Amino acid sequence: MSTVTAFYPIGTPGIPWGEVERAEWVSRQTRQRSYESEVLSVIERLRSRFDVEEFGRLDYGPDTYPLMAIRSRDWRDDLPVVLITGGVHGYETSGVHGALQFVDQRAEDYAGRVNLLVAPCVSPWAYERIHRWNPHAVDPNRSFRDDSPAEEAAALMRLVAPVRDRVLMHMDLHETTDTDESEFRPALAALEGNPFEPGEIPDGFYLVDDSENPHSEFQQKVIEAVEQVTHIAPADDNGEILGSTMAARGVIQYPLKQLGLCASVTNAPYRTTTEVYPDSPRATPEQCNAAQVAAVCAGIDYALAHQ
Ligand SMILES: [Zn+2]
């Protein structure tokens, strides 16, 4: 039996994209939602209780996007720093709104115990287009490295540089979606000139730990908290999630630094990437946001108890 996979509609099979193909790709992207009305307006309302700052600005043709961070008002240099990032992949909606919901509903519970630094929407151009890449067809979440090819990543690296070694816990909030398999993985294969090899999207929440510095008890405490809100992804028939061996229930490991992933942006001893599954018939958007909030709180609680 053979299956025929239709090739991605841009480019030539086997040949990586050049400028022409990238331009064709970006010409097909349309603005589907508003960063200003859905994200910036929420951040504005937090200004009465938190310090809000613009830490960079993306200048993409006619569109410019302020990059915003939210900090604890009572910032104290003797307290550990907790970093929360969302929207590194702009289409992963609960990463953005989960981070904002955490700030609104739970951040004040940690006043006087940690300094919170939250960048809720690292890639706003992609938030509006419900896409993974920036307009140069670059994935910000493979770009956390020196001389970054993505301004989204470079700006966040500059923001955290002064506290890099003082971050106790960093959680980077993501989703794994059905469109990863239907659109984004085929697009990446086409861009790289590789054949697309179909995979399987895990049904449920999972975490990505650092294979170079794993912290399994920390990861498990986060899984236990999220399980109260939404279901945890089981391993597939090969004992894997997305081709990676399941290290513990709901946990896989990547070499974060080597891959240029956002979770490697600090030297935090406790770090993880959340992967909420929003396309399950068993998961509502509210549940996805709540899962992100539960993960963040469990992560901070564990880190504070194990400093
Ligand atoms: Zn992601």
Short mmCIF file of C-alpha atoms and ligand atoms in Angstrom, two decimals:
data_model
loop_
_atom_site.label_atom_id
_atom_site.label_comp_id
_atom_site.label_asym_id
_atom_site.label_seq_id
_atom_site.Cartn_x
_atom_site.Cartn_y
_atom_site.Cartn_z
CA MET A 1 0.00 0.00 0.00
CA SER A 2 1.30 3.44 -0.73
CA THR A 3 0.07 6.82 0.26
CA VAL A 4 0.45 9.89 -1.84
CA THR A 5 0.93 13.10 0.08
CA ALA A 6 0.11 16.28 -1.77
CA PHE A 7 3.10 18.61 -1.70
CA TYR A 8 2.89 21.92 0.09
CA PRO A 9 1.62 24.53 -2.41
CA ILE A 10 4.74 26.71 -2.28
CA GLY A 11 8.14 25.80 -3.72
CA THR A 12 9.56 22.81 -5.56
CA PRO A 13 9.80 19.39 -3.90
CA GLY A 14 13.37 18.72 -2.77
CA ILE A 15 14.55 22.33 -3.06
CA PRO A 16 14.71 24.61 -0.01
CA TRP A 17 12.85 27.89 -0.23
CA GLY A 18 14.64 31.04 -1.33
CA GLU A 19 13.51 34.64 -1.13
CA VAL A 20 10.82 34.17 -3.79
CA GLU A 21 9.13 31.31 -1.94
CA ARG A 22 9.34 33.11 1.40
CA ALA A 23 7.75 36.18 -0.19
CA GLU A 24 5.00 34.02 -1.66
CA TRP A 25 4.40 32.46 1.74
CA VAL A 26 4.14 35.80 3.54
CA SER A 27 1.81 37.17 0.83
CA ARG A 28 -0.63 34.41 1.73
CA GLN A 29 -0.75 35.30 5.43
CA THR A 30 -3.67 37.43 6.55
CA ARG A 31 -4.42 39.21 9.78
CA GLN A 32 -7.09 37.20 11.54
CA ARG A 33 -7.19 38.75 15.00
CA SER A 34 -5.97 41.86 16.79
CA TYR A 35 -2.97 41.96 19.13
CA GLU A 36 -4.08 45.43 20.16
CA SER A 37 -7.62 44.59 21.18
CA GLU A 38 -7.03 41.06 22.53
CA VAL A 39 -3.62 41.40 24.18
CA LEU A 40 -2.47 45.01 24.60
CA SER A 41 -5.83 46.04 26.03
CA VAL A 42 -5.57 43.32 28.68
CA ILE A 43 -2.03 44.39 29.54
CA GLU A 44 -3.22 48.00 29.87
CA ARG A 45 -5.75 46.95 32.48
CA LEU A 46 -2.96 45.32 34.52
CA ARG A 47 -1.02 48.59 34.73
CA SER A 48 -2.77 49.63 37.95
CA ARG A 49 -1.33 46.60 39.77
CA PHE A 50 1.91 45.75 37.92
CA ASP A 51 4.80 47.48 36.21
CA VAL A 52 4.38 47.30 32.46
CA GLU A 53 7.18 48.03 30.02
CA GLU A 54 7.82 47.97 26.30
CA PHE A 55 11.02 46.00 25.79
CA GLY A 56 11.21 46.08 22.03
CA ARG A 57 9.30 46.83 18.88
CA LEU A 58 8.86 44.77 15.75
CA ASP A 59 8.80 46.80 12.57
CA TYR A 60 7.20 44.75 9.82
CA GLY A 61 6.30 46.88 6.83
CA PRO A 62 3.18 48.88 7.60
CA ASP A 63 2.71 47.02 10.90
CA THR A 64 4.62 47.71 14.09
CA TYR A 65 4.22 45.75 17.28
CA PRO A 66 5.31 46.85 20.76
CA LEU A 67 6.73 43.93 22.75
CA MET A 68 5.43 44.09 26.30
CA ALA A 69 6.59 42.73 29.63
CA ILE A 70 4.85 42.76 33.00
CA ARG A 71 6.77 42.84 36.30
CA SER A 72 5.97 42.59 39.97
CA ARG A 73 5.50 46.07 41.33
CA ASP A 74 7.39 45.23 44.55
CA TRP A 75 10.53 44.04 42.71
CA ARG A 76 13.32 43.30 45.23
CA ASP A 77 16.85 42.36 44.27
CA ASP A 78 17.07 39.85 47.14
CA LEU A 79 14.21 37.73 45.78
CA PRO A 80 14.47 35.04 43.08
CA VAL A 81 13.09 35.80 39.63
CA VAL A 82 10.36 33.77 37.94
CA LEU A 83 10.11 34.15 34.18
CA ILE A 84 6.94 33.27 32.28
CA THR A 85 6.85 33.50 28.48
CA GLY A 86 3.89 32.98 26.16
CA GLY A 87 3.17 33.40 22.48
CA VAL A 88 6.68 32.52 21.32
CA HIS A 89 4.52 30.68 18.81
CA GLY A 90 1.87 33.27 18.14
CA TYR A 91 -0.87 30.85 17.15
CA GLU A 92 -0.69 28.99 20.46
CA THR A 93 -3.48 31.01 22.02
CA SER A 94 -3.57 29.65 25.57
CA GLY A 95 0.13 30.43 25.95
CA VAL A 96 -0.70 34.11 25.58
CA HIS A 97 -3.98 34.19 27.47
CA GLY A 98 -2.84 31.68 30.10
CA ALA A 99 0.10 33.97 30.92
CA LEU A 100 -2.22 37.00 31.16
CA GLN A 101 -4.73 35.06 33.27
CA PHE A 102 -1.94 34.00 35.63
CA VAL A 103 -0.89 37.63 36.11
CA ASP A 104 -4.45 38.81 36.64
CA GLN A 105 -5.63 36.05 38.97
CA ARG A 106 -2.61 34.54 40.74
CA ALA A 107 0.50 36.72 40.48
CA GLU A 108 -0.29 38.75 43.60
CA ASP A 109 -0.30 35.52 45.65
CA TYR A 110 3.48 35.48 45.18
CA ALA A 111 4.12 39.10 46.21
CA GLY A 112 7.10 39.38 48.54
CA ARG A 113 8.31 35.88 47.63
CA VAL A 114 9.40 36.18 44.00
CA ASN A 115 9.97 38.82 41.36
CA LEU A 116 7.73 37.95 38.42
CA LEU A 117 8.73 38.81 34.87
CA VAL A 118 6.10 37.89 32.29
CA ALA A 119 6.34 38.33 28.51
CA PRO A 120 2.89 37.13 27.47
CA CYS A 121 3.12 37.48 23.68
CA VAL A 122 6.64 37.20 22.31
CA SER A 123 5.56 36.92 18.66
CA PRO A 124 2.60 39.27 18.06
CA TRP A 125 2.76 39.31 14.24
CA ALA A 126 2.21 35.55 14.33
CA TYR A 127 -0.48 35.95 17.02
CA GLU A 128 -2.50 38.01 14.53
CA ARG A 129 -1.92 35.61 11.62
CA ILE A 130 -2.40 32.46 13.74
CA HIS A 131 0.96 31.18 12.55
CA ARG A 132 4.14 29.70 13.91
CA TRP A 133 6.72 31.77 12.05
CA ASN A 134 7.58 35.45 11.84
CA PRO A 135 7.19 37.25 8.46
CA HIS A 136 10.65 36.06 7.38
CA ALA A 137 9.40 32.45 7.69
CA VAL A 138 11.65 32.01 10.73
CA ASP A 139 10.50 30.04 13.78
CA PRO A 140 11.30 32.18 16.85
CA ASN A 141 11.42 29.05 18.96
CA ARG A 142 14.48 27.71 17.16
CA SER A 143 16.16 31.11 17.30
CA PHE A 144 17.24 31.63 20.93
CA ARG A 145 20.93 31.81 20.06
CA ASP A 146 23.64 34.43 19.54
CA ASP A 147 23.04 36.56 16.44
CA SER A 148 19.46 35.34 16.41
CA PRO A 149 17.74 35.34 13.01
CA ALA A 150 14.44 36.29 14.77
CA GLU A 151 14.01 39.75 16.31
CA GLU A 152 11.31 38.24 18.57
CA ALA A 153 13.94 36.00 20.18
CA ALA A 154 16.67 38.66 20.20
CA ALA A 155 14.41 41.14 22.02
CA LEU A 156 13.48 38.62 24.70
CA MET A 157 17.14 37.68 25.15
CA ARG A 158 17.96 41.34 25.75
CA LEU A 159 15.09 41.67 28.25
CA VAL A 160 16.24 38.74 30.38
CA ALA A 161 20.01 39.29 30.07
CA PRO A 162 20.29 41.28 33.34
CA VAL A 163 18.52 38.53 35.34
CA ARG A 164 19.71 35.47 33.40
CA ASP A 165 21.55 33.97 36.35
CA ARG A 166 18.95 34.93 38.95
CA VAL A 167 15.95 33.16 37.43
CA LEU A 168 14.81 30.32 39.69
CA MET A 169 12.07 29.03 37.40
CA HIS A 170 11.21 29.68 33.76
CA MET A 171 8.10 28.28 32.17
CA ASP A 172 7.51 28.77 28.44
CA LEU A 173 3.83 28.30 27.58
CA HIS A 174 2.93 26.51 24.33
CA GLU A 175 0.31 24.37 22.62
CA THR A 176 0.51 21.40 20.28
CA THR A 177 -2.31 21.66 17.74
CA ASP A 178 -3.84 19.65 14.93
CA THR A 179 -2.61 22.36 12.55
CA ASP A 180 0.96 21.39 13.47
CA GLU A 181 0.36 18.24 11.45
CA SER A 182 -1.91 19.68 8.74
CA GLU A 183 -0.07 22.95 8.07
CA PHE A 184 3.06 23.79 10.04
CA ARG A 185 5.06 20.56 9.73
CA PRO A 186 4.33 20.34 5.97
CA ALA A 187 5.32 24.00 5.58
CA LEU A 188 8.60 23.40 7.42
CA ALA A 189 9.39 20.34 5.32
CA ALA A 190 8.73 22.34 2.15
CA LEU A 191 10.85 25.27 3.38
CA GLU A 192 13.76 22.95 4.12
CA GLY A 193 13.34 20.99 0.87
CA ASN A 194 12.61 17.78 2.78
CA PRO A 195 9.85 15.24 2.21
CA PHE A 196 6.99 15.54 4.71
CA GLU A 197 6.72 12.54 7.00
CA PRO A 198 3.34 12.33 8.68
CA GLY A 199 3.26 12.04 12.46
CA GLU A 200 0.71 11.78 15.22
CA ILE A 201 -0.50 14.65 17.41
CA PRO A 202 -0.60 13.60 21.08
CA ASP A 203 -4.03 13.79 22.71
CA GLY A 204 -3.43 15.74 25.88
CA PHE A 205 -1.06 17.92 27.85
CA TYR A 206 2.66 17.24 28.07
CA LEU A 207 5.89 18.96 29.11
CA VAL A 208 9.30 19.30 27.51
CA ASP A 209 12.17 18.99 30.01
CA ASP A 210 15.84 19.75 29.31
CA SER A 211 17.68 16.55 28.36
CA GLU A 212 20.97 18.23 29.36
CA ASN A 213 19.73 19.08 32.85
CA PRO A 214 16.54 17.10 33.56
CA HIS A 215 14.52 17.73 36.70
CA SER A 216 11.98 14.96 36.85
CA GLU A 217 10.36 15.68 40.23
CA PHE A 218 9.69 19.29 39.21
CA GLN A 219 8.13 18.12 35.95
CA GLN A 220 5.97 15.54 37.73
CA LYS A 221 4.60 18.10 40.19
CA VAL A 222 3.52 20.25 37.24
CA ILE A 223 1.88 17.26 35.53
CA GLU A 224 0.00 16.40 38.73
CA ALA A 225 -1.37 19.93 39.01
CA VAL A 226 -2.41 20.15 35.36
CA GLU A 227 -4.12 16.77 35.56
CA GLN A 228 -6.68 18.37 37.87
CA VAL A 229 -7.67 20.61 34.93
CA THR A 230 -7.13 18.64 31.71
CA HIS A 231 -5.99 15.19 30.59
CA ILE A 232 -2.33 14.24 30.18
CA ALA A 233 -1.09 12.87 26.85
CA PRO A 234 -0.44 9.12 26.81
CA ALA A 235 2.53 7.68 24.94
CA ASP A 236 1.86 6.28 21.48
CA ASP A 237 2.36 2.62 20.55
CA ASN A 238 6.13 3.17 20.47
CA GLY A 239 6.21 4.63 23.99
CA GLU A 240 6.80 8.05 22.47
CA ILE A 241 5.28 11.51 22.22
CA LEU A 242 6.07 13.16 18.84
CA GLY A 243 8.93 10.76 18.22
CA SER A 244 10.59 11.33 21.60
CA THR A 245 10.73 8.64 24.28
CA MET A 246 8.45 9.49 27.18
CA ALA A 247 10.88 10.08 30.08
CA ALA A 248 8.09 10.06 32.65
CA ARG A 249 4.33 10.33 32.42
CA GLY A 250 3.57 13.27 30.14
CA VAL A 251 7.21 14.36 29.93
CA ILE A 252 9.65 14.30 27.02
CA GLN A 253 13.12 15.81 26.86
CA TYR A 254 14.89 17.95 24.27
CA PRO A 255 18.37 19.52 24.33
CA LEU A 256 16.88 22.98 24.84
CA LYS A 257 20.02 25.02 24.30
CA GLN A 258 21.20 23.10 21.25
CA LEU A 259 17.80 23.55 19.58
CA GLY A 260 17.68 27.27 20.38
CA LEU A 261 14.44 26.89 22.33
CA CYS A 262 13.05 29.69 24.47
CA ALA A 263 13.23 27.57 27.64
CA SER A 264 17.03 27.85 27.39
CA VAL A 265 17.00 31.66 27.51
CA THR A 266 18.07 31.75 31.19
CA ASN A 267 20.14 29.55 33.47
CA ALA A 268 17.11 28.73 35.64
CA PRO A 269 17.56 25.45 37.56
CA TYR A 270 13.85 24.74 37.04
CA ARG A 271 12.60 25.13 33.49
CA THR A 272 10.05 23.54 31.27
CA THR A 273 7.88 24.05 28.21
CA THR A 274 4.15 23.41 28.55
CA GLU A 275 2.25 21.88 25.64
CA VAL A 276 -1.51 22.23 25.98
CA TYR A 277 -3.70 20.38 23.45
CA PRO A 278 -6.55 22.72 22.51
CA ASP A 279 -8.09 20.60 19.74
CA SER A 280 -9.38 17.83 21.97
CA PRO A 281 -13.17 17.56 22.08
CA ARG A 282 -12.58 17.30 25.83
CA ALA A 283 -10.81 20.68 26.15
CA THR A 284 -12.38 24.14 26.07
CA PRO A 285 -10.39 27.38 25.62
CA GLU A 286 -11.10 28.21 29.28
CA GLN A 287 -9.68 24.85 30.32
CA CYS A 288 -6.57 25.41 28.22
CA ASN A 289 -5.91 28.77 29.88
CA ALA A 290 -6.59 27.22 33.30
CA ALA A 291 -4.14 24.39 32.51
CA GLN A 292 -1.41 26.95 31.78
CA VAL A 293 -2.18 28.80 35.03
CA ALA A 294 -2.13 25.56 37.03
CA ALA A 295 1.22 24.64 35.49
CA VAL A 296 2.75 28.03 36.33
CA CYS A 297 1.55 27.98 39.94
CA ALA A 298 2.70 24.39 40.52
CA GLY A 299 6.08 25.23 39.03
CA ILE A 300 6.57 28.29 41.23
CA ASP A 301 5.40 26.44 44.33
CA TYR A 302 7.83 23.60 43.72
CA ALA A 303 10.74 25.90 42.91
CA LEU A 304 10.16 28.02 46.04
CA ALA A 305 10.10 24.89 48.20
CA HIS A 306 13.31 23.54 46.62
CA GLN A 307 15.58 26.59 46.28
ZN ZN B 1 4.93 26.13 20.35
#
